[in-house]
CSV table of C-alpha atoms in Angstrom, one decimal:
chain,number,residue,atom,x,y,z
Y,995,UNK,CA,0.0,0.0,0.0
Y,996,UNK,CA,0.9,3.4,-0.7
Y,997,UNK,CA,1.6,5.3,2.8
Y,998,UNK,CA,-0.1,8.6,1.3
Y,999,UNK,CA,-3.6,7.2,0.7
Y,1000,UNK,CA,-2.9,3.7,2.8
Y,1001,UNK,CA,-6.1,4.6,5.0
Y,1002,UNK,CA,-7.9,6.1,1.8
Y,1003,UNK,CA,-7.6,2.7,0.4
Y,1004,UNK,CA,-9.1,0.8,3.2
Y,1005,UNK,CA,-12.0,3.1,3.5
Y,1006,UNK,CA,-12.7,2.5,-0.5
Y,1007,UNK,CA,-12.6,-1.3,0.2
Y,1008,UNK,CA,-14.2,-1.6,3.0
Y,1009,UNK,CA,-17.5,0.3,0.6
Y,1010,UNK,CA,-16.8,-1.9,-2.0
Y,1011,UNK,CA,-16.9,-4.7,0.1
Y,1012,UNK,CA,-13.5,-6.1,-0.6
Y,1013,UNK,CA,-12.9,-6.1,2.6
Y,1014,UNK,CA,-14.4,-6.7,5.7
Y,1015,UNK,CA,-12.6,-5.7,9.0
Y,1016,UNK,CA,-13.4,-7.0,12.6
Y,1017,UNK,CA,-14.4,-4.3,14.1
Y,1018,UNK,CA,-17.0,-1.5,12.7
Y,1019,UNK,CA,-14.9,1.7,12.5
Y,1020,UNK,CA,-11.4,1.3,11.3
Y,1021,UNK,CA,-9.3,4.8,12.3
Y,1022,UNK,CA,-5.8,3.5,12.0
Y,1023,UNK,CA,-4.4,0.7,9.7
Y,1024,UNK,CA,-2.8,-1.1,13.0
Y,1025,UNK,CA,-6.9,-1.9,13.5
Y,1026,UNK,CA,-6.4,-4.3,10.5
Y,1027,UNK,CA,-5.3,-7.9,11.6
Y,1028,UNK,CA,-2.7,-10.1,9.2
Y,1029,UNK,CA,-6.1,-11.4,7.6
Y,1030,UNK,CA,-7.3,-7.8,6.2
Y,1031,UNK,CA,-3.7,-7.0,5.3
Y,1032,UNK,CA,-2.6,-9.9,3.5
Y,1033,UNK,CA,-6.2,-9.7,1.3
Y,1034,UNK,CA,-5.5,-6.0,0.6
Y,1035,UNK,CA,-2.2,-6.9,-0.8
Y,1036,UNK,CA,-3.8,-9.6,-2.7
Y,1037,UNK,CA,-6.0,-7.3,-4.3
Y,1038,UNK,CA,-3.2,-4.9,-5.1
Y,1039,UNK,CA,-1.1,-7.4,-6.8
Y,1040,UNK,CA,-4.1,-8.5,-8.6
Y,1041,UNK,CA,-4.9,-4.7,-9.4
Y,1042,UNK,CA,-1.0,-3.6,-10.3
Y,1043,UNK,CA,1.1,-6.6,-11.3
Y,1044,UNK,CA,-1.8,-9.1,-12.7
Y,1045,UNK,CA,-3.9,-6.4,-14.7
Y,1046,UNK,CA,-7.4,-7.1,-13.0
Y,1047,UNK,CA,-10.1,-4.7,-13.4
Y,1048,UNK,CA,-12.5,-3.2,-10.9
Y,1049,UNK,CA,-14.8,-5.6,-11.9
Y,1050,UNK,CA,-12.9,-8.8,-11.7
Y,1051,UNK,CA,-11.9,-7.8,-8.2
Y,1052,UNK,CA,-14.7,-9.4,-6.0
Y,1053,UNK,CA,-15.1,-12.5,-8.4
Y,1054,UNK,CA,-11.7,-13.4,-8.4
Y,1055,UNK,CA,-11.6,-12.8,-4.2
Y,1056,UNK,CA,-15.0,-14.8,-4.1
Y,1057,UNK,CA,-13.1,-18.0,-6.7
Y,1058,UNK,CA,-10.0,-18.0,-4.4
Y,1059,UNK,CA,-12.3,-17.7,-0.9
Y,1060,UNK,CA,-14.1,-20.7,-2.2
Y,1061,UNK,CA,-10.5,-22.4,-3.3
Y,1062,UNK,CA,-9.4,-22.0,0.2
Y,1063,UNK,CA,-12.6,-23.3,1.8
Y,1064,UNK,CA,-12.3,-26.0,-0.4
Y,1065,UNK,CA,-9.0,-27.1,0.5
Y,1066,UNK,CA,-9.3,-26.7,3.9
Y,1067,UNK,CA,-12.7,-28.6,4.1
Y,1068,UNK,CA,-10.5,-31.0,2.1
Y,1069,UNK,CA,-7.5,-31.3,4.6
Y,1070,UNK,CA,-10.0,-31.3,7.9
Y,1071,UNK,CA,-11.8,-34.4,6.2
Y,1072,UNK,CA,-8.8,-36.7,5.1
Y,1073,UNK,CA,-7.3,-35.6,8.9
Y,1074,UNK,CA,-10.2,-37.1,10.6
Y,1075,UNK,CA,-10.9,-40.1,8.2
Y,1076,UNK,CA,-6.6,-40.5,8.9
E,684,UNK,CA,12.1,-12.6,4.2
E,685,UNK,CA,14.3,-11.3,2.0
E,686,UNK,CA,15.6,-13.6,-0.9
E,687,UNK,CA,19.2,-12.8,-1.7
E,688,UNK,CA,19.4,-14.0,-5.5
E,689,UNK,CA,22.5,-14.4,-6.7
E,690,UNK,CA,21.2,-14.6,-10.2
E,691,UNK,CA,20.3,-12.6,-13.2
E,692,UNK,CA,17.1,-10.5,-12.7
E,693,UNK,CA,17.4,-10.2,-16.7
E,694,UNK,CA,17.3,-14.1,-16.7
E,695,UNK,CA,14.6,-14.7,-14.3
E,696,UNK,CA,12.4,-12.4,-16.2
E,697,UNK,CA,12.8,-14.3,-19.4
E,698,UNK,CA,14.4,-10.7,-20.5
E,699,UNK,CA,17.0,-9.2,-22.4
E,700,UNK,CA,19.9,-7.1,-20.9
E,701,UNK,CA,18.5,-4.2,-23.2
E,702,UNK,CA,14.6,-4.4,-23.0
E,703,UNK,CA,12.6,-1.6,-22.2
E,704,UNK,CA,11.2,-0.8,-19.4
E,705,UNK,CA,7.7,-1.3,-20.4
E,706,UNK,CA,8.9,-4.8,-21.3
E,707,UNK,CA,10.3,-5.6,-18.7
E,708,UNK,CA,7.4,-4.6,-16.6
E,709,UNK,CA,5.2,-6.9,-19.1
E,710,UNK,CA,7.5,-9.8,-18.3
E,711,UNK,CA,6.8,-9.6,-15.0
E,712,UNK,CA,3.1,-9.1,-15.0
E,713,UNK,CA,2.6,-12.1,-17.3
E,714,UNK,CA,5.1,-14.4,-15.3
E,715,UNK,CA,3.4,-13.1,-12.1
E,716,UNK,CA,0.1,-14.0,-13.7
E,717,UNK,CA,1.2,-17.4,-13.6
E,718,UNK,CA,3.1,-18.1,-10.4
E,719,UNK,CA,1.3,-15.8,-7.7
E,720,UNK,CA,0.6,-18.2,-5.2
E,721,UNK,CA,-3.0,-17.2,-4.4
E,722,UNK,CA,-3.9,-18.6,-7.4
E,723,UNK,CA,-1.7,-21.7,-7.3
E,724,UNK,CA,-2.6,-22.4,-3.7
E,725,UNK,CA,-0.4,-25.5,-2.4
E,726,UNK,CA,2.3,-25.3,-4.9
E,727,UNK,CA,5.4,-24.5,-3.0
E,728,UNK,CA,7.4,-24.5,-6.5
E,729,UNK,CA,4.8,-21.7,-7.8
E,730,UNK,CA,5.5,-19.6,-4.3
E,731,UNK,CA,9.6,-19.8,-4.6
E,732,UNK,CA,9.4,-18.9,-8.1
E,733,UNK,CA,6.7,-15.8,-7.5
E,734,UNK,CA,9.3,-14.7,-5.1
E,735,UNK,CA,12.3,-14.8,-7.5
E,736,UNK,CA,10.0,-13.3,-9.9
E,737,UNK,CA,9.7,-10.4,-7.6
E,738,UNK,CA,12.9,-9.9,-6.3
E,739,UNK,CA,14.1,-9.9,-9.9
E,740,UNK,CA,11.5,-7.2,-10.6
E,741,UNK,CA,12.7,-5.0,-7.6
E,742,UNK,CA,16.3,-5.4,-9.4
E,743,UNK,CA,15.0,-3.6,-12.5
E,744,UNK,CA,11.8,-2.7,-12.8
E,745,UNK,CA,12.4,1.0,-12.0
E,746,UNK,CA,15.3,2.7,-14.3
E,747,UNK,CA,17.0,4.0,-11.0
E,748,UNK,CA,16.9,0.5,-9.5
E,749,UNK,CA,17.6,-1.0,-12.8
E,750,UNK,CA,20.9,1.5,-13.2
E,751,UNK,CA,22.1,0.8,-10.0
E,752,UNK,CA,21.8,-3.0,-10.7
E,753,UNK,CA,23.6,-2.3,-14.0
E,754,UNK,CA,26.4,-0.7,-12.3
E,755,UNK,CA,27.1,-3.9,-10.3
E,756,UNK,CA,25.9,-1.6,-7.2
E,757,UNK,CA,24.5,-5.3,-6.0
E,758,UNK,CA,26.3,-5.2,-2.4
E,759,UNK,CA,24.6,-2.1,-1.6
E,760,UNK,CA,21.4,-3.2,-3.2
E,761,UNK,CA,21.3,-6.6,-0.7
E,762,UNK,CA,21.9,-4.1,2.3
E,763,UNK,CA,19.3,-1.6,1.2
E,764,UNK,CA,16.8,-5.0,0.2
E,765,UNK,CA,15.0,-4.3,3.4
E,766,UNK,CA,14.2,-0.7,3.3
E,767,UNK,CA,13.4,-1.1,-0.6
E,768,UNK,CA,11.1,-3.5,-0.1
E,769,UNK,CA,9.2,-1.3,2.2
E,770,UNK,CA,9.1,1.7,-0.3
E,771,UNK,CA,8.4,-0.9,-3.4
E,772,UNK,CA,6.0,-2.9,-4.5
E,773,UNK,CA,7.6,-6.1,-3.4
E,774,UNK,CA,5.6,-8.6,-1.6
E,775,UNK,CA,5.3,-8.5,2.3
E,776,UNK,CA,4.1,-10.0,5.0
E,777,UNK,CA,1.6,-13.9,4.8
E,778,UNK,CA,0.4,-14.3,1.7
E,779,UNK,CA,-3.3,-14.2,1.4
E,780,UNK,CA,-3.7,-17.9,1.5
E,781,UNK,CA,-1.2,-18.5,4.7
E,782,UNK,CA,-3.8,-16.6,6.5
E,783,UNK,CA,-6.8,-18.5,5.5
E,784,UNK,CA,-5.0,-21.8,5.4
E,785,UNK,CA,-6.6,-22.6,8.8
E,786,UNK,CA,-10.0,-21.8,8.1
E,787,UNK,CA,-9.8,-18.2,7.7
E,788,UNK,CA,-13.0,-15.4,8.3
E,789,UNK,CA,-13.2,-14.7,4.8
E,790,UNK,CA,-13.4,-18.2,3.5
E,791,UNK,CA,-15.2,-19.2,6.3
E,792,UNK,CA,-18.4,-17.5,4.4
E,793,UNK,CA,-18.4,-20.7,2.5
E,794,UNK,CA,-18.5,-23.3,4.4
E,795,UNK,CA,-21.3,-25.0,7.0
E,796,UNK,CA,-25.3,-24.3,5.4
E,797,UNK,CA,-24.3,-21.6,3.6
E,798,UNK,CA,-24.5,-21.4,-0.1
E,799,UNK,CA,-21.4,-22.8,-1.9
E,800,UNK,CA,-21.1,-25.2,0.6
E,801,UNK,CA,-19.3,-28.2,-0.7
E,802,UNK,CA,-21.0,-31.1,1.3
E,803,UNK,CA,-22.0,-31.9,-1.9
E,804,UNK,CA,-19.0,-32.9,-2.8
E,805,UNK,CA,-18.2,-34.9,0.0
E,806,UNK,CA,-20.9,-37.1,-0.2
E,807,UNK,CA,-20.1,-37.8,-3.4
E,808,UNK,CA,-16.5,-38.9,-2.7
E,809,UNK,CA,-17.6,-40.4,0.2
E,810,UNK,CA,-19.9,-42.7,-1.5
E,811,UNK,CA,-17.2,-43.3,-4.4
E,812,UNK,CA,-14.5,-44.3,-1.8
E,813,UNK,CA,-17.4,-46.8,-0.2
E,814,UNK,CA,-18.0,-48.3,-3.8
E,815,UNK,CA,-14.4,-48.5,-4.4
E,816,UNK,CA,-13.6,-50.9,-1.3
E,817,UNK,CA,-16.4,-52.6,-1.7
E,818,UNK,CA,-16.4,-56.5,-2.7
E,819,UNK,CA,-17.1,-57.3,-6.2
E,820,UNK,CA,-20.6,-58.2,-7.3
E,821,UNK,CA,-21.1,-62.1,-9.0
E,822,UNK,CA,-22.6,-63.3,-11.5
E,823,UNK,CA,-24.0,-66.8,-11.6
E,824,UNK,CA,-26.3,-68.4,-14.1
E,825,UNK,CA,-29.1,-71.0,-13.8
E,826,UNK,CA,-30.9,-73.0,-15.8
E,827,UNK,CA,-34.7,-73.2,-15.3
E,828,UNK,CA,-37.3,-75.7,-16.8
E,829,UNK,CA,-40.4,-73.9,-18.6
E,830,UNK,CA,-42.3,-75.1,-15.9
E,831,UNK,CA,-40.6,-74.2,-13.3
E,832,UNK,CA,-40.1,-70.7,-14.7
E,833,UNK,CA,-43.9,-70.8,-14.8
E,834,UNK,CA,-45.0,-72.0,-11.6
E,835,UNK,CA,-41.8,-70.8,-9.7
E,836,UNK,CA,-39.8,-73.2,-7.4
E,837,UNK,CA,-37.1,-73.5,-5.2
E,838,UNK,CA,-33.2,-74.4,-5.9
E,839,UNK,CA,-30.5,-74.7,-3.9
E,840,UNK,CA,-27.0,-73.3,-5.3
E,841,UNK,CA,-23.5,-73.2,-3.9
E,842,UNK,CA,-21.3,-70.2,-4.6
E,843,UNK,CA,-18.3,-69.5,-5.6
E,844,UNK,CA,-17.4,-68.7,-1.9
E,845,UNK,CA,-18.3,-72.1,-0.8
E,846,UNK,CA,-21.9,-70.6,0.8
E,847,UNK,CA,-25.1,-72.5,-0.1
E,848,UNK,CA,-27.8,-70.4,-0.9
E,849,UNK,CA,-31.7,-71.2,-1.1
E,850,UNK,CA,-32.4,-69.5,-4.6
E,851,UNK,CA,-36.9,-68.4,-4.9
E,852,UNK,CA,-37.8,-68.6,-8.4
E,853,UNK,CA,-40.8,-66.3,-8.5
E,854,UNK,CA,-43.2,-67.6,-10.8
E,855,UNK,CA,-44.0,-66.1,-14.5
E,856,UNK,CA,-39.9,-65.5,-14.7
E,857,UNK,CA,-38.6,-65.0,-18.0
E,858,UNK,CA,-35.1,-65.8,-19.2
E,859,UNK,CA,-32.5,-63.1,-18.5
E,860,UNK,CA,-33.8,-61.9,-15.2
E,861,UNK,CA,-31.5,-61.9,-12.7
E,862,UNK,CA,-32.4,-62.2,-9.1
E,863,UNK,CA,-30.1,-60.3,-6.6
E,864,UNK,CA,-28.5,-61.7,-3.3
E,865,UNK,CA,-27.8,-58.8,-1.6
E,866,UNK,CA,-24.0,-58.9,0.3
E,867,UNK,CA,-23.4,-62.1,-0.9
E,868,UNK,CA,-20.5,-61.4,-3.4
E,869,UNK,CA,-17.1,-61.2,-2.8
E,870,UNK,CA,-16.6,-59.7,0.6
E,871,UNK,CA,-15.6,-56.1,1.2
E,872,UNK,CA,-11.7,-54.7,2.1
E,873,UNK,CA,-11.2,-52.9,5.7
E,874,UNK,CA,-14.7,-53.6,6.9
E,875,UNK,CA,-16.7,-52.3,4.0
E,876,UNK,CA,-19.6,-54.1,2.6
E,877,UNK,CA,-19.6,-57.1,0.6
E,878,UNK,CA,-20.7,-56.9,-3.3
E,879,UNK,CA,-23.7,-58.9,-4.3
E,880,UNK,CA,-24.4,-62.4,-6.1
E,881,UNK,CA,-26.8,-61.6,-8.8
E,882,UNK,CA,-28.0,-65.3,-10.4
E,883,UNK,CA,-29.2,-64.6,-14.3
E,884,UNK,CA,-32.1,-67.4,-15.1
E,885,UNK,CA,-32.3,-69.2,-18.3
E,886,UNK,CA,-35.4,-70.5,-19.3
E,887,UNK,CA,-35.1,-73.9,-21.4
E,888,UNK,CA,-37.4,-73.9,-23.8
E,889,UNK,CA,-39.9,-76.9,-23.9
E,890,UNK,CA,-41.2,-78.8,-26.7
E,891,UNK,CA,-44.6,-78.5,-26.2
E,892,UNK,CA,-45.1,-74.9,-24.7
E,893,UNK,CA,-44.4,-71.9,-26.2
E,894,UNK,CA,-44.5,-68.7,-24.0
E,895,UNK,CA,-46.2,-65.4,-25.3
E,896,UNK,CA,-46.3,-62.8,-23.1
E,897,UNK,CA,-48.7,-63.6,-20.2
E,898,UNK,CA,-50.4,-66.4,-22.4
E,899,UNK,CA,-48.8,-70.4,-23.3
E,900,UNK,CA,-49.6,-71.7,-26.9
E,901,UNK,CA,-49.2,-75.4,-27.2
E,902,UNK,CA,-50.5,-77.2,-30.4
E,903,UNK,CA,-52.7,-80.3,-30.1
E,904,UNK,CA,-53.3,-82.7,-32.7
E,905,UNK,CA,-56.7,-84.1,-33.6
E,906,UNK,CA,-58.5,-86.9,-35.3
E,907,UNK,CA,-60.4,-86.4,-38.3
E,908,UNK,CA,-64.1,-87.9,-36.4
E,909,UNK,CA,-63.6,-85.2,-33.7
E,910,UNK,CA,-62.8,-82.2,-36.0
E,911,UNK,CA,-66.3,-83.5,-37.5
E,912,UNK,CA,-68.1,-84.6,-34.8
E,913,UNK,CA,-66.6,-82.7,-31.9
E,914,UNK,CA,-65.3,-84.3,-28.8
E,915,UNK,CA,-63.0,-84.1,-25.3
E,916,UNK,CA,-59.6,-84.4,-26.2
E,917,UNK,CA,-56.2,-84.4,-23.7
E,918,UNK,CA,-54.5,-81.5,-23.7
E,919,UNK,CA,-50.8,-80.7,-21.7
E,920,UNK,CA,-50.9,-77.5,-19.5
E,921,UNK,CA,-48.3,-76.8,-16.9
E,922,UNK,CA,-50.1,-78.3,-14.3
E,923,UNK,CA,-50.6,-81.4,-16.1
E,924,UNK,CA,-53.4,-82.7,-18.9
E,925,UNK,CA,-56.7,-81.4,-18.7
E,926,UNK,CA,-60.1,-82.6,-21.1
E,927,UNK,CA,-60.2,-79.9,-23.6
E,928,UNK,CA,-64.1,-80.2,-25.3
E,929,UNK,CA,-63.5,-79.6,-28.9
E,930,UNK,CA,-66.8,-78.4,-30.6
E,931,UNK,CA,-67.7,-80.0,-34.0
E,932,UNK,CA,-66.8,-78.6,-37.4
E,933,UNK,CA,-63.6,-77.4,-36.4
E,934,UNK,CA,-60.5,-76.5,-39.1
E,935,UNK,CA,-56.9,-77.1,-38.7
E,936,UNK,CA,-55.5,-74.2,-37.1
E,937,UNK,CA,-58.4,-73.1,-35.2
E,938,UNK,CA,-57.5,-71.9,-31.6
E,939,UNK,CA,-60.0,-72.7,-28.3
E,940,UNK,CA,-58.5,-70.8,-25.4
E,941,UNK,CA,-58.2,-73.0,-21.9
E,942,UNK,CA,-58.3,-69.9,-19.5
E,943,UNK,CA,-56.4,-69.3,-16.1
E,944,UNK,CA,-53.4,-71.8,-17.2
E,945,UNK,CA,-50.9,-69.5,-18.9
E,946,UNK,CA,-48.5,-66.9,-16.6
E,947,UNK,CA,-48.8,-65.7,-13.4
E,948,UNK,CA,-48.0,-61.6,-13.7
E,949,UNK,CA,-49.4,-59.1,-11.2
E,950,UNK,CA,-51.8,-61.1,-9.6
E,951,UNK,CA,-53.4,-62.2,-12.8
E,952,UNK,CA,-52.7,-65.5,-14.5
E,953,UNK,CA,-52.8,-65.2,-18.7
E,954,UNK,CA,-54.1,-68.2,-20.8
E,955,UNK,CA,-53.1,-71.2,-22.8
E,956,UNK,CA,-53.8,-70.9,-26.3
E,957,UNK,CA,-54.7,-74.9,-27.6
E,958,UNK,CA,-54.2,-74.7,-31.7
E,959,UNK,CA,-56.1,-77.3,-33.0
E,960,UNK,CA,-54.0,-79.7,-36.2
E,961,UNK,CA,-56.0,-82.1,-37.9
E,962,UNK,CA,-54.0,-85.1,-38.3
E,963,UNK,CA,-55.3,-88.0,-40.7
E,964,UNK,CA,-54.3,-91.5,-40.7
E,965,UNK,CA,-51.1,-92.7,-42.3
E,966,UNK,CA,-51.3,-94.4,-45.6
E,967,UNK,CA,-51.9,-98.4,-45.1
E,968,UNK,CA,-53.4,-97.9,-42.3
E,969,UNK,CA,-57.1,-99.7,-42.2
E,970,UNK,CA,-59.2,-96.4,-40.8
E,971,UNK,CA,-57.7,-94.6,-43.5
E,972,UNK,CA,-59.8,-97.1,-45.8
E,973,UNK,CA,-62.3,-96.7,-44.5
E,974,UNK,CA,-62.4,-93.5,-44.2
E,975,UNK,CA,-62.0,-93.3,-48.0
E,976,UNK,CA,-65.1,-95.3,-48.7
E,977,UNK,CA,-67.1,-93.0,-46.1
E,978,UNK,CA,-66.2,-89.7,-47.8
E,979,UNK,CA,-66.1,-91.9,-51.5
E,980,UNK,CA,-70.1,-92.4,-50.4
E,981,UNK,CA,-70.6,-88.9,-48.9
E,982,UNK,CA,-69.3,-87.4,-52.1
E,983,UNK,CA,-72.1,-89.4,-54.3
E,984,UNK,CA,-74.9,-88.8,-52.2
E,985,UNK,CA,-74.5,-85.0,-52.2
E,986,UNK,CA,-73.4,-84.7,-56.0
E,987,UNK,CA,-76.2,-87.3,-57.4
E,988,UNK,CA,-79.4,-86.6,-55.5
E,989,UNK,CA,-80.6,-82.6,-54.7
E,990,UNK,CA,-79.7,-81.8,-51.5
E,991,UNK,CA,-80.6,-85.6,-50.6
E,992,UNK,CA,-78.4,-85.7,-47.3
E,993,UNK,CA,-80.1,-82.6,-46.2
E,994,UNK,CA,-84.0,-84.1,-46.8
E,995,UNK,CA,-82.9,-87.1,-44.7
């Protein structure tokens, strides 16, 4: 994230929906936890290195939230059936 | 976190020493594309090679990086990698998918009740992994008489796994059915079910019934005096023979239908169809002579007097 408009940024996500912080009202970026963080650089890199528009934003969050579901569902089953 | 590569950013970007800077920057995004590990989740390779990819990037993806690199200003760069990859737009910190490798709040929205579940899924493999250790199903084949296959009846069989099994033939069977014995194929691996013996029934056919649907057609032959005359006559069934009362003036052919002695089916039982063949006597044989002379007078009477036969 850019430091200028770091907080900027978070404000237009959090509208958009992109993201979704713990708690209600986010005045600082340290109110972010590792999860926010790590999903707002995702959708930078997506945004800056992998030339995804505005629109392809949520679908590709939504595909790769569903991947990691998937996999973990995945892991948790053949852990139990182990 | 910070990957000191010794080798060429040129060479990691699939690049030459002389691209531009906009190509550069396309050989990046493309190879990026490919290897960012959100989108090649579990592939360790795919997360070492984003990371060279990026390092490589930071090396010369900005013309004052990129001249400093071309200088061979690399010792510097390696001390400075930490504060650069503050100011640039290096990757830092858990990727996405560390954080939500352990069931993480955003892809939690997916799972339990909620749409997108994938318990879908798991069913499906579960019941695929069930079929898969599962003991093979057999196939066995038995002969039936028509009668039996009518009627029904009992059998005993042994199979292949040395079990003897009381096999119900239900009556009105017809050939390629096959009856099921459920759990009694091949038994299962690790405690999962054993398959099931399926036994595939073969009617013989019979020489003197024919089956037609619900209905059994058997032919009967005749004498001559009780085509004319009409008269009881034996006739086979399934059950046995039965007195079939053939009415006079019958042809060759004809069919009289003995009711309630074809195939069971649905609580009904069809019919058997009796065809009626008029068989003469052989040649030399003395009722044929006189059979002659009967029909030789018959024959005068009606074509010498008018309608004589008739007026007597």
């Amino acid at each position: 994230m850019r430091p200028k408009n770091e907080l900027e940024t978070v404000y237009l996500y959090i509208e958009r929906r992109w993201i979704t912080p713990r708690r209600p009202e986010i005045r600082t970026i340290s109110e972010l936890d590792e999860e926010d963080l790590a999903r707002i650089q995702l959708i930078q890199e997506l945004q800056e290195d992998l030339g995804v528009n505005d629109d392809a934003v949520p679908i590709i969050l939504n595909l790769i939230d569903q991947l990691h579901r998937l996999r973990f569902e995945v892991k948790a089953k053949l852990k139990r059936s182990a | 976190m910070v990957t000191t590569v010794q080798t060429d950013p040129y060479k990691t970007l699939g690049v030459s020493k002389t691209a531009s800077q906009d190509e550069i920057k396309n050989a990046y995004r493309s190879l990026a594309k490919k290897y960012h590990p959100d989108l090649n989740p579990g592939k360790k390779s795919a997360e070492v090679k984003f990371k060279e990819i990026n390092s490589a990037y930071e090396q010369v993806g900005t013309p004052e990086a990129r001249s400093k690199f071309d200088r061979g200003e690399t010792e510097e760069q390696q001390f400075n990698d930490q504060a650069r990859a503050r100011s640039h737009a290096g990757h830092q910190g858990p990727f996405y998918y560390q954080t939500q490798e352990g069931g993480g709040r955003y892809s939690s929205n997916f799972g339990g009740e909620s749409e997108g579940s994938f318990e879908d899924l798991f069913r499906a493999f579960r019941q695929q992994q069930q079929r898969s250790s599962q003991g093979e199903d057999q196939l066995y084949r038995m002969d039936v008489d028509f009668k039996d296959a009518v009627l029904g009846a009992e059998r005993e069989i042994t199979l292949n796994t040395g079990k003897k099994l009381r096999v119900k033939i239900p009556p009105g069977i017809e050939s390629g059915k096959r009856l099921r014995f459920k759990g009694q194929g091949m038994s299962g691996v690790g405690g999962s079910p054993a398959g099931d013996a399926y036994i595939e029934v073969d009617v013989k056919p019979s020489p003197t019934f024919k089956r037609n649907g619900k209905n059994i057609e058997v032919e009967v032959p005749i004498g001559i005096g009780e085509a004319v005359l009409g008269g009881d006559v034996e006739v086979p069934t399934v059950e046995g023979p039965v007195m079939l009362h053939v009415p006079a003036g019958i042809s060759s052919g004809s069919k009289l239908r003995i009711r309630g002695k074809g195939v069971p089916s649905q609580g009904e039982r069809g019919d058997e169809i009796v065809s009626v063949r008029i068989v003469l006597p052989k040649e030399g044989d003395p009722e044929l002579s006189k059979l002659q002379e009967a029909i030789r007078n018959w024959k005068n009477k009606t074509e010498n007097g008018t309608g004589g036969s008739h007026a007597a």
